Amino acid sequence: MTSTNQRAELHNQIWKIANDVRGSVDGWDFKQFVLGTLFYRFISENFTQYIEGGDESVNYAELPDSVITDEIKKDAIKTKGYFIYPSQLFVNVVKNAITNPNLNTDLKEIFTAIESSANGFASESDIKGLFADFDTTSNRLGNTVENKNERLAKVLKGVAGLRFGNFEDNKIDLFGDAYEFLISNYAANAGKSGGEFFTPQNVSKLIAQLAMHGQEKVNKIYDPAVGSGSLLLQAKKHFDNHIIEDGFYGQEINHTTYNLARMNMFLHNINYDKFEIVLGNTLTQPELRDEKPFDAIVSNPPYSVKWIGSDDPTLINDDRFAPAGVLAPKSKADYAFVLHALDYLSSKGRAALVCFPGIFYRGGAEQKIRKYLVDNNYVETIIALAPNLFYGTSIAVTLLVLSKHKTENKTQFIDASGEDFFKKVTNNNEMTDAHIDKVMDIFASKEEVTHVAVSIDNSKIAENDYNLSVSSYVEPKDTREKIDIVKLNAEIKTAVEKITQLRTSIDNIVKEIEG
């Protein structure tokens, strides 16, 4: 099955499930139930594959729970991070879902058991609370047990109907694709913003390539505003031949999205000992300090959100912010995320961040932080992207690439906002692999490309008040129609002669009539 067919089938099936429960469950809540069910199905299948170990004579789903010894269970938890008994597998629960009068409570007990299986093991923090947003006893599913069970059964049956074979063999990012589809169809109607959580897959791919460029191996990769984990996963997907030696790390402030990110790690066969996703406010309660520095950092932090800033006098002495000598404005935390990423970056690595365009030209504290970044030669490249690439905003975002190992005191500016760098898809624009390759070629070569790319001495940027807007340095193509003045004058002269002849003819006709 091609990626296009897989995506179409996925979307059709999810839409069918939505129609089955339409009017019963708020769209935003429905999203959690579908994603939770997807997760349940695939950790069940993944765990089954692990237990069977490729032995076709073993059918784990058909074994009685009683044959599972404590030794088997412990070994499995140490390896996979959790345990699922045969009776708890998705395939067995979905068989009797429609007729099971205790479906909602059975599911709750199964999810609790899966999470509890990790208690006392190294994976406990990675498993705890994974199903917190999949509340099968919630009144959001219905006021009666019968209502809850009916809707749960429809979701289970719908997800069971997805035909994708082994998850590892899928042509698309199943979980990410389902998430993007659900966000795009429900976020606006639910009055909730999805743009801050999800980075389109192809933009994620470009960011991952920028951060990983030129590195044969990295110690670990980090996202300080990890969302659903799509940026980290693009690094895994695109750099299978690279060795991300110590794994994937991230911090997320939103509890629901934090759970999605952890689910996403498991769904992409990243074992619990190869990732650490933590919950909390990255700017005021930074975790993972003991894990820094990171050779690769990728992030799409929220745009211009408020933060405590100067109201907390201790922050100016924080290792992350002190070197710049000033804090990001309280009303715009963008540069707080930038300075945080810079502090966590290794001397050989790169950070690639999605930024709101305004931070590259606004004055005040933001200008002072730009001065610090430019004077210390940390800014490698700034890339202006096309508008309408992100769901929920038409803003033409800008990518900021930071590096601590530059050899030239120059900053590269790339204007990738033109029609050569995207294609239009319905109401949105989309970067294809060819567009990404074009940007990466320009980024890697650092060569000047007329109307697209230029490298500017940092001294010139200082003279320009540390303005880092791409449009200030890349001369736009003149799309106005070129006019040949000589040819135009000749055409005007001919036209005047014809008009004169016409007037003479009209005058003669009038004279004949009057005569």
Short mmCIF file of C-alpha atoms in Angstrom, two decimals:
data_model
loop_
_atom_site.label_atom_id
_atom_site.label_comp_id
_atom_site.label_asym_id
_atom_site.label_seq_id
_atom_site.Cartn_x
_atom_site.Cartn_y
_atom_site.Cartn_z
CA MET A 1 0.00 0.00 0.00
CA THR A 2 1.43 3.41 -0.96
CA SER A 3 1.76 6.28 1.50
CA THR A 4 -1.05 8.14 -0.27
CA ASN A 5 -3.36 5.13 0.01
CA GLN A 6 -2.41 4.55 3.64
CA ARG A 7 -3.10 8.17 4.49
CA ALA A 8 -6.43 8.17 2.67
CA GLU A 9 -7.51 4.95 4.41
CA LEU A 10 -6.45 6.29 7.79
CA HIS A 11 -8.41 9.51 7.32
CA ASN A 12 -11.49 7.74 5.97
CA GLN A 13 -11.53 5.29 8.86
CA ILE A 14 -11.10 8.00 11.48
CA TRP A 15 -13.88 10.01 9.82
CA LYS A 16 -16.09 6.94 9.87
CA ILE A 17 -15.48 6.53 13.60
CA ALA A 18 -16.26 10.22 14.05
CA ASN A 19 -19.58 9.80 12.22
CA ASP A 20 -20.48 6.84 14.41
CA VAL A 21 -20.12 8.90 17.59
CA ARG A 22 -20.98 12.32 16.12
CA GLY A 23 -23.03 14.46 18.46
CA SER A 24 -22.14 12.27 21.41
CA VAL A 25 -18.57 13.30 22.13
CA ASP A 26 -17.02 16.74 21.76
CA GLY A 27 -14.50 16.67 18.91
CA TRP A 28 -11.58 17.62 21.10
CA ASP A 29 -12.41 14.87 23.58
CA PHE A 30 -13.01 12.42 20.74
CA LYS A 31 -9.42 13.04 19.63
CA GLN A 32 -8.13 11.70 22.95
CA PHE A 33 -10.21 8.53 22.73
CA VAL A 34 -9.04 7.74 19.18
CA LEU A 35 -5.38 8.40 19.94
CA GLY A 36 -5.62 6.44 23.18
CA THR A 37 -7.15 3.50 21.34
CA LEU A 38 -4.50 3.67 18.62
CA PHE A 39 -1.86 3.58 21.31
CA TYR A 40 -3.51 0.66 23.09
CA ARG A 41 -3.72 -1.33 19.88
CA PHE A 42 -0.13 -0.82 18.89
CA ILE A 43 1.54 -1.41 22.23
CA SER A 44 -0.50 -4.63 22.35
CA GLU A 45 0.77 -5.67 18.92
CA ASN A 46 4.30 -4.53 19.67
CA PHE A 47 4.36 -6.46 22.95
CA THR A 48 2.94 -9.56 21.23
CA GLN A 49 5.71 -9.44 18.63
CA TYR A 50 8.30 -9.19 21.40
CA ILE A 51 6.91 -12.19 23.33
CA GLU A 52 6.51 -14.37 20.24
CA GLY A 53 10.01 -13.49 19.04
CA GLY A 54 9.23 -14.48 15.47
CA ASP A 55 8.24 -18.03 16.46
CA GLU A 56 5.18 -18.82 14.34
CA SER A 57 4.27 -21.71 16.63
CA VAL A 58 3.53 -19.25 19.45
CA ASN A 59 0.25 -17.33 19.51
CA TYR A 60 0.46 -15.14 22.57
CA ALA A 61 -3.10 -13.82 22.29
CA GLU A 62 -4.49 -17.34 22.67
CA LEU A 63 -2.46 -18.27 25.75
CA PRO A 64 -4.18 -18.32 29.16
CA ASP A 65 -2.90 -15.70 31.61
CA SER A 66 -2.11 -18.51 34.07
CA VAL A 67 0.88 -19.75 32.04
CA ILE A 68 2.72 -16.45 32.54
CA THR A 69 5.36 -16.87 35.23
CA ASP A 70 6.79 -14.07 37.38
CA GLU A 71 10.13 -14.58 35.67
CA ILE A 72 8.62 -14.04 32.19
CA LYS A 73 6.83 -10.94 33.44
CA LYS A 74 9.90 -9.40 35.08
CA ASP A 75 12.10 -10.05 32.06
CA ALA A 76 9.52 -8.45 29.77
CA ILE A 77 9.16 -5.35 31.95
CA LYS A 78 12.93 -4.93 32.13
CA THR A 79 13.08 -5.04 28.35
CA LYS A 80 9.86 -3.36 27.18
CA GLY A 81 9.10 -1.30 30.25
CA TYR A 82 5.60 -2.70 30.81
CA PHE A 83 3.60 -5.94 30.71
CA ILE A 84 0.33 -6.96 29.06
CA TYR A 85 -1.33 -10.30 29.81
CA PRO A 86 -2.94 -12.15 26.86
CA SER A 87 -6.45 -11.37 28.12
CA GLN A 88 -5.56 -7.66 28.25
CA LEU A 89 -4.47 -7.43 24.62
CA PHE A 90 -6.39 -5.11 22.30
CA VAL A 91 -7.26 -7.98 19.95
CA ASN A 92 -8.97 -9.92 22.75
CA VAL A 93 -10.83 -6.97 24.21
CA VAL A 94 -12.18 -5.84 20.84
CA LYS A 95 -13.60 -9.33 20.09
CA ASN A 96 -16.37 -8.96 22.66
CA ALA A 97 -16.48 -5.18 22.86
CA ILE A 98 -20.03 -4.80 21.54
CA THR A 99 -21.55 -7.36 23.92
CA ASN A 100 -19.38 -6.69 26.99
CA PRO A 101 -21.55 -4.95 29.63
CA ASN A 102 -18.44 -4.05 31.62
CA LEU A 103 -16.36 -2.71 28.72
CA ASN A 104 -15.63 0.70 30.17
CA THR A 105 -14.55 -0.58 33.59
CA ASP A 106 -12.64 -3.50 32.06
CA LEU A 107 -10.64 -1.05 29.94
CA LYS A 108 -9.97 1.15 32.96
CA GLU A 109 -8.65 -1.86 34.88
CA ILE A 110 -6.48 -2.96 31.95
CA PHE A 111 -4.93 0.50 31.56
CA THR A 112 -4.29 0.72 35.28
CA ALA A 113 -2.70 -2.75 35.21
CA ILE A 114 -0.41 -1.87 32.29
CA GLU A 115 0.78 1.30 34.03
CA SER A 116 1.14 -0.46 37.41
CA SER A 117 3.19 -3.27 35.87
CA ALA A 118 6.14 -0.86 35.75
CA ASN A 119 5.98 0.06 39.43
CA GLY A 120 9.34 -0.51 41.07
CA PHE A 121 11.13 -0.85 37.72
CA ALA A 122 13.34 1.61 35.87
CA SER A 123 10.52 2.38 33.44
CA GLU A 124 8.02 3.47 36.11
CA SER A 125 8.23 7.21 35.35
CA ASP A 126 7.99 6.57 31.60
CA ILE A 127 4.80 4.48 31.91
CA LYS A 128 2.97 6.23 34.75
CA GLY A 129 -0.10 8.17 33.64
CA LEU A 130 0.12 7.23 29.95
CA PHE A 131 -3.61 6.52 29.81
CA ALA A 132 -4.62 9.45 32.02
CA ASP A 133 -6.47 11.21 29.19
CA PHE A 134 -8.25 8.04 28.06
CA ASP A 135 -10.88 8.05 30.82
CA THR A 136 -13.27 5.28 29.84
CA THR A 137 -15.63 6.05 32.74
CA SER A 138 -15.95 9.74 31.86
CA ASN A 139 -19.39 11.28 31.42
CA ARG A 140 -18.06 12.79 28.22
CA LEU A 141 -18.76 9.38 26.70
CA GLY A 142 -22.35 9.32 27.92
CA ASN A 143 -24.50 9.54 31.02
CA THR A 144 -25.12 5.80 31.34
CA VAL A 145 -22.84 2.78 31.31
CA GLU A 146 -24.66 1.55 28.21
CA ASN A 147 -23.95 4.83 26.39
CA LYS A 148 -20.28 4.73 27.39
CA ASN A 149 -19.85 1.13 26.29
CA GLU A 150 -21.62 1.66 22.98
CA ARG A 151 -19.35 4.54 22.01
CA LEU A 152 -16.19 2.88 23.28
CA ALA A 153 -17.02 -0.25 21.28
CA LYS A 154 -17.44 1.83 18.12
CA VAL A 155 -14.06 3.48 18.62
CA LEU A 156 -12.39 0.13 19.36
CA LYS A 157 -13.96 -1.51 16.31
CA GLY A 158 -13.02 1.44 14.14
CA VAL A 159 -9.37 1.40 15.17
CA ALA A 160 -9.33 -2.39 14.79
CA GLY A 161 -10.44 -1.87 11.19
CA LEU A 162 -7.28 0.00 10.26
CA ARG A 163 -5.27 -2.31 7.99
CA PHE A 164 -1.62 -1.43 8.24
CA GLY A 165 0.12 -4.70 9.05
CA ASN A 166 3.25 -4.25 11.13
CA PHE A 167 3.54 -0.75 12.48
CA GLU A 168 7.22 -0.64 11.57
CA ASP A 169 6.42 -1.26 7.89
CA ASN A 170 4.04 1.69 7.52
CA LYS A 171 4.83 4.24 4.82
CA ILE A 172 3.50 7.08 6.96
CA ASP A 173 3.79 8.29 10.54
CA LEU A 174 0.51 6.71 11.60
CA PHE A 175 0.26 8.35 15.01
CA GLY A 176 1.46 11.76 13.82
CA ASP A 177 -0.82 11.61 10.80
CA ALA A 178 -3.82 10.71 12.94
CA TYR A 179 -2.94 13.52 15.33
CA GLU A 180 -2.59 16.09 12.54
CA PHE A 181 -5.85 14.97 10.93
CA LEU A 182 -7.76 15.15 14.20
CA ILE A 183 -6.27 18.53 15.09
CA SER A 184 -7.14 20.00 11.69
CA ASN A 185 -10.71 18.75 11.82
CA TYR A 186 -11.55 19.49 15.43
CA ALA A 187 -9.31 22.15 16.95
CA ALA A 188 -10.98 25.14 15.29
CA ASN A 189 -14.50 23.92 16.06
CA ALA A 190 -13.59 23.18 19.65
CA GLY A 191 -12.18 26.67 20.10
CA LYS A 192 -8.76 25.33 21.02
CA SER A 193 -5.48 26.04 19.28
CA GLY A 194 -3.66 23.09 17.75
CA GLY A 195 -0.91 25.05 16.02
CA GLU A 196 1.18 25.35 19.16
CA PHE A 197 1.29 21.56 19.53
CA PHE A 198 1.87 20.16 16.09
CA THR A 199 4.57 20.89 13.54
CA PRO A 200 3.68 19.65 10.03
CA GLN A 201 5.68 16.57 9.14
CA ASN A 202 7.66 18.07 6.26
CA VAL A 203 8.60 21.16 8.25
CA SER A 204 9.67 18.79 11.04
CA LYS A 205 11.82 16.95 8.53
CA LEU A 206 13.58 20.17 7.49
CA ILE A 207 14.20 21.17 11.12
CA ALA A 208 15.61 17.73 11.95
CA GLN A 209 17.94 17.83 8.97
CA LEU A 210 19.19 21.29 9.91
CA ALA A 211 19.95 20.22 13.48
CA MET A 212 21.63 16.97 12.45
CA HIS A 213 23.49 18.27 9.39
CA GLY A 214 27.06 17.11 9.05
CA GLN A 215 27.03 14.98 12.19
CA GLU A 216 27.85 11.31 11.74
CA LYS A 217 26.55 10.64 15.22
CA VAL A 218 25.06 12.65 18.06
CA ASN A 219 25.02 11.91 21.76
CA LYS A 220 21.31 12.75 22.10
CA ILE A 221 18.60 14.98 20.70
CA TYR A 222 16.43 17.38 22.72
CA ASP A 223 13.25 19.42 22.33
CA PRO A 224 12.54 21.93 25.14
CA ALA A 225 8.90 22.33 24.02
CA VAL A 226 8.39 18.76 22.83
CA GLY A 227 4.64 18.77 22.09
CA SER A 228 3.61 15.40 20.69
CA GLY A 229 7.23 14.53 19.89
CA SER A 230 6.98 14.94 16.12
CA LEU A 231 10.29 16.81 15.80
CA LEU A 232 12.25 14.21 17.74
CA LEU A 233 10.66 11.43 15.74
CA GLN A 234 11.56 13.04 12.42
CA ALA A 235 15.18 12.89 13.51
CA LYS A 236 14.80 9.16 14.15
CA LYS A 237 12.95 8.63 10.87
CA HIS A 238 15.33 10.56 8.66
CA PHE A 239 18.59 9.50 10.25
CA ASP A 240 18.19 5.75 10.63
CA ASN A 241 21.81 5.35 9.61
CA HIS A 242 22.94 7.84 12.20
CA ILE A 243 23.46 6.74 15.74
CA ILE A 244 21.60 8.82 18.29
CA GLU A 245 23.65 7.21 21.01
CA ASP A 246 21.89 8.15 24.22
CA GLY A 247 18.38 8.79 23.00
CA PHE A 248 15.58 11.33 22.85
CA TYR A 249 14.80 14.00 25.44
CA GLY A 250 12.11 16.62 25.86
CA GLN A 251 10.07 18.73 28.25
CA GLU A 252 6.40 19.69 27.85
CA ILE A 253 4.17 21.96 29.94
CA ASN A 254 0.80 20.60 28.75
CA HIS A 255 -0.11 17.36 30.53
CA THR A 256 -2.21 15.91 27.69
CA THR A 257 0.47 16.63 25.10
CA TYR A 258 3.15 15.28 27.44
CA ASN A 259 1.28 11.96 27.48
CA LEU A 260 0.96 12.01 23.69
CA ALA A 261 4.71 12.50 23.34
CA ARG A 262 5.46 9.51 25.55
CA MET A 263 2.92 7.39 23.66
CA ASN A 264 4.55 8.48 20.43
CA MET A 265 7.95 7.29 21.60
CA PHE A 266 6.61 3.80 22.32
CA LEU A 267 4.71 3.73 19.04
CA HIS A 268 7.94 4.34 17.16
CA ASN A 269 9.77 1.54 18.96
CA ILE A 270 11.88 3.85 21.05
CA ASN A 271 12.36 1.83 24.20
CA TYR A 272 11.78 3.42 27.60
CA ASP A 273 15.53 3.48 28.33
CA LYS A 274 16.17 5.48 25.15
CA PHE A 275 13.90 8.43 25.88
CA GLU A 276 13.10 10.79 28.71
CA ILE A 277 10.10 13.08 28.34
CA VAL A 278 9.41 15.20 31.43
CA LEU A 279 6.49 17.39 32.50
CA GLY A 280 6.92 21.01 33.54
CA ASN A 281 7.61 24.62 32.59
CA THR A 282 10.88 24.63 30.66
CA LEU A 283 11.60 28.30 31.33
CA THR A 284 11.00 28.42 35.09
CA GLN A 285 11.43 24.76 36.05
CA PRO A 286 14.01 23.41 33.59
CA GLU A 287 14.59 19.70 33.84
CA LEU A 288 17.25 17.52 32.22
CA ARG A 289 20.11 19.83 33.23
CA ASP A 290 22.10 16.73 34.13
CA GLU A 291 21.66 15.45 30.57
CA LYS A 292 23.12 18.48 28.80
CA PRO A 293 24.86 19.26 26.54
CA PHE A 294 22.93 18.00 23.53
CA ASP A 295 24.44 17.61 20.06
CA ALA A 296 21.09 18.26 18.37
CA ILE A 297 18.20 20.47 19.51
CA VAL A 298 14.93 20.89 17.62
CA SER A 299 11.90 22.88 18.73
CA ASN A 300 8.75 24.76 17.82
CA PRO A 301 8.16 26.70 21.06
CA PRO A 302 4.91 28.63 21.54
CA TYR A 303 4.96 32.03 19.87
CA SER A 304 5.28 35.13 22.05
CA VAL A 305 3.72 33.64 25.18
CA LYS A 306 3.84 35.51 28.48
CA TRP A 307 6.26 34.41 31.19
CA ILE A 308 7.37 35.66 34.60
CA GLY A 309 10.56 37.23 33.26
CA SER A 310 11.85 40.15 35.31
CA ASP A 311 9.20 39.59 37.98
CA ASP A 312 11.48 36.79 39.18
CA PRO A 313 14.78 38.55 40.10
CA THR A 314 16.64 35.24 40.31
CA LEU A 315 16.26 34.53 36.59
CA ILE A 316 18.81 37.14 35.50
CA ASN A 317 21.42 35.06 37.36
CA ASP A 318 20.31 31.82 35.70
CA ASP A 319 23.11 30.26 33.64
CA ARG A 320 20.83 30.28 30.61
CA PHE A 321 20.02 33.99 30.64
CA ALA A 322 22.86 35.70 32.51
CA PRO A 323 25.35 35.77 29.58
CA ALA A 324 22.96 37.91 27.50
CA GLY A 325 22.66 40.40 30.35
CA VAL A 326 18.92 40.84 29.84
CA LEU A 327 15.76 38.74 30.05
CA ALA A 328 13.22 38.26 27.29
CA PRO A 329 10.22 40.60 27.74
CA LYS A 330 7.49 39.34 30.07
CA SER A 331 4.96 39.57 27.25
CA LYS A 332 7.13 37.69 24.74
CA ALA A 333 9.11 34.66 25.92
CA ASP A 334 10.51 33.76 22.49
CA TYR A 335 14.13 34.60 23.28
CA ALA A 336 13.89 32.85 26.65
CA PHE A 337 13.41 29.62 24.68
CA VAL A 338 16.25 30.57 22.31
CA LEU A 339 18.69 31.23 25.17
CA HIS A 340 17.57 28.05 26.93
CA ALA A 341 18.31 26.02 23.80
CA LEU A 342 21.69 27.71 23.37
CA ASP A 343 22.66 26.85 26.94
CA TYR A 344 21.73 23.19 26.45
CA LEU A 345 23.62 22.94 23.12
CA SER A 346 26.98 21.19 22.86
CA SER A 347 30.07 22.79 21.32
CA LYS A 348 29.76 20.63 18.20
CA GLY A 349 26.00 20.61 17.76
CA ARG A 350 23.22 22.68 16.23
CA ALA A 351 19.83 23.91 17.36
CA ALA A 352 17.06 24.52 14.82
CA LEU A 353 14.07 26.46 16.16
CA VAL A 354 10.79 27.72 14.71
CA CYS A 355 10.41 31.42 15.56
CA PHE A 356 7.87 34.19 15.25
CA PRO A 357 9.22 36.68 12.63
CA GLY A 358 8.85 39.70 14.90
CA ILE A 359 11.67 38.63 17.19
CA PHE A 360 14.21 39.32 14.43
CA TYR A 361 13.56 43.06 14.17
CA ARG A 362 11.83 44.27 17.35
CA GLY A 363 13.77 46.62 19.63
CA GLY A 364 14.31 46.73 23.38
CA ALA A 365 15.44 43.63 25.23
CA GLU A 366 15.03 41.48 22.12
CA GLN A 367 17.50 43.67 20.21
CA LYS A 368 20.01 43.33 23.08
CA ILE A 369 19.68 39.54 22.98
CA ARG A 370 20.22 39.57 19.20
CA LYS A 371 23.36 41.63 19.81
CA TYR A 372 24.62 38.98 22.25
CA LEU A 373 23.89 36.17 19.77
CA VAL A 374 25.53 37.93 16.80
CA ASP A 375 28.56 39.31 18.66
CA ASN A 376 29.31 35.82 19.96
CA ASN A 377 28.80 34.33 16.49
CA TYR A 378 26.08 31.88 17.56
CA VAL A 379 23.67 32.53 14.69
CA GLU A 380 24.49 30.31 11.74
CA THR A 381 21.44 30.70 9.50
CA ILE A 382 18.02 32.35 9.43
CA ILE A 383 15.46 30.92 7.00
CA ALA A 384 12.19 32.62 6.08
CA LEU A 385 9.49 30.09 5.16
CA ALA A 386 6.29 30.50 3.18
CA PRO A 387 2.99 31.45 4.89
CA ASN A 388 0.23 28.91 5.62
CA LEU A 389 2.57 25.98 6.29
CA PHE A 390 1.26 25.48 9.83
CA TYR A 391 -2.24 24.54 10.83
CA GLY A 392 -4.03 27.27 12.80
CA THR A 393 -1.90 30.20 11.66
CA SER A 394 -1.14 31.86 8.33
CA ILE A 395 2.07 33.37 9.73
CA ALA A 396 5.15 32.95 7.57
CA VAL A 397 7.42 31.59 10.29
CA THR A 398 11.20 31.83 10.38
CA LEU A 399 13.73 29.14 11.31
CA LEU A 400 16.70 30.03 13.48
CA VAL A 401 19.77 27.79 13.36
CA LEU A 402 22.24 28.19 16.23
CA SER A 403 25.78 26.81 16.31
CA LYS A 404 28.76 27.08 18.64
CA HIS A 405 31.35 25.90 16.14
CA LYS A 406 31.21 28.45 13.33
CA THR A 407 34.53 29.31 11.68
CA GLU A 408 33.44 32.52 9.92
CA ASN A 409 31.98 35.64 11.48
CA LYS A 410 29.11 35.64 9.03
CA THR A 411 25.41 34.90 9.23
CA GLN A 412 23.54 33.19 6.41
CA PHE A 413 20.09 34.41 5.35
CA ILE A 414 17.80 32.25 3.19
CA ASP A 415 14.50 33.40 1.72
CA ALA A 416 12.56 30.14 1.23
CA SER A 417 9.19 31.88 1.07
CA GLY A 418 8.88 31.99 -2.71
CA GLU A 419 6.90 29.68 -4.98
CA ASP A 420 10.02 27.59 -5.63
CA PHE A 421 9.87 26.36 -2.03
CA PHE A 422 6.28 25.17 -1.58
CA LYS A 423 3.22 23.83 -3.34
CA LYS A 424 -0.35 24.83 -2.64
CA VAL A 425 -2.61 22.12 -1.16
CA THR A 426 -6.25 23.23 -0.62
CA ASN A 427 -6.05 26.22 1.76
CA ASN A 428 -2.55 25.49 2.98
CA ASN A 429 0.94 25.42 1.55
CA GLU A 430 3.22 22.41 1.84
CA MET A 431 6.95 21.81 1.50
CA THR A 432 7.80 18.67 -0.46
CA ASP A 433 10.97 16.62 -0.12
CA ALA A 434 12.33 18.40 -3.20
CA HIS A 435 11.79 21.78 -1.54
CA ILE A 436 13.52 20.56 1.62
CA ASP A 437 16.47 19.26 -0.40
CA LYS A 438 16.78 22.64 -2.11
CA VAL A 439 16.91 24.47 1.23
CA MET A 440 19.43 21.99 2.64
CA ASP A 441 21.70 22.34 -0.41
CA ILE A 442 21.76 26.12 0.04
CA PHE A 443 22.28 25.79 3.80
CA ALA A 444 25.18 23.36 3.38
CA SER A 445 27.00 25.24 0.62
CA LYS A 446 26.66 28.73 2.17
CA GLU A 447 26.90 30.02 -1.39
CA GLU A 448 25.08 33.13 -2.52
CA VAL A 449 21.94 32.54 -4.59
CA THR A 450 20.46 35.61 -6.24
CA HIS A 451 17.20 36.68 -4.57
CA VAL A 452 17.36 33.62 -2.28
CA ALA A 453 20.47 33.41 -0.11
CA VAL A 454 23.32 35.59 1.09
CA SER A 455 25.91 35.50 3.88
CA ILE A 456 26.50 38.79 5.71
CA ASP A 457 29.46 39.83 7.85
CA ASN A 458 28.39 40.18 11.46
CA SER A 459 29.92 43.67 11.48
CA LYS A 460 27.40 44.70 8.81
CA ILE A 461 24.57 43.26 10.91
CA ALA A 462 25.83 45.34 13.86
CA GLU A 463 25.76 48.46 11.68
CA ASN A 464 22.13 47.58 10.87
CA ASP A 465 21.21 47.65 14.59
CA TYR A 466 21.31 43.84 14.77
CA ASN A 467 18.29 43.47 12.55
CA LEU A 468 18.11 39.78 11.58
CA SER A 469 15.12 39.84 9.23
CA VAL A 470 15.79 37.91 6.06
CA SER A 471 14.09 40.60 3.99
CA SER A 472 16.68 43.14 5.18
CA TYR A 473 19.50 41.26 3.45
CA VAL A 474 18.08 39.12 0.64
CA GLU A 475 17.05 41.32 -2.26
CA PRO A 476 13.64 40.22 -3.51
CA LYS A 477 13.12 39.35 -7.13
CA ASP A 478 11.57 42.22 -9.11
CA THR A 479 8.36 40.67 -10.38
CA ARG A 480 7.20 43.85 -12.05
CA GLU A 481 6.79 43.67 -15.81
CA LYS A 482 9.83 45.03 -17.60
CA ILE A 483 8.93 47.79 -20.07
CA ASP A 484 10.88 48.55 -23.27
CA ILE A 485 10.56 52.35 -23.41
CA VAL A 486 11.71 52.62 -27.05
CA LYS A 487 9.23 49.99 -28.14
CA LEU A 488 6.47 51.55 -26.05
CA ASN A 489 7.10 55.01 -27.58
CA ALA A 490 6.96 53.53 -31.07
CA GLU A 491 3.66 51.84 -30.25
CA ILE A 492 2.26 55.10 -28.84
CA LYS A 493 3.37 56.98 -31.97
CA THR A 494 1.65 54.43 -34.20
CA ALA A 495 -1.51 54.61 -32.09
CA VAL A 496 -1.55 58.44 -32.27
CA GLU A 497 -1.17 58.33 -36.05
CA LYS A 498 -4.08 55.89 -36.32
CA ILE A 499 -6.24 58.08 -34.07
CA THR A 500 -5.36 61.15 -36.19
CA GLN A 501 -6.31 59.29 -39.37
CA LEU A 502 -9.55 58.15 -37.78
CA ARG A 503 -10.45 61.70 -36.71
CA THR A 504 -9.73 63.00 -40.22
CA SER A 505 -11.99 60.32 -41.68
CA ILE A 506 -14.75 61.19 -39.22
CA ASP A 507 -14.42 64.93 -40.02
CA ASN A 508 -14.74 64.21 -43.76
CA ILE A 509 -17.83 62.10 -43.20
CA VAL A 510 -19.42 64.84 -41.07
CA LYS A 511 -18.69 67.45 -43.79
CA GLU A 512 -20.35 65.28 -46.44
CA ILE A 513 -23.44 64.81 -44.27
CA GLU A 514 -23.70 68.56 -43.50
CA GLY A 515 -23.04 69.51 -47.12
#
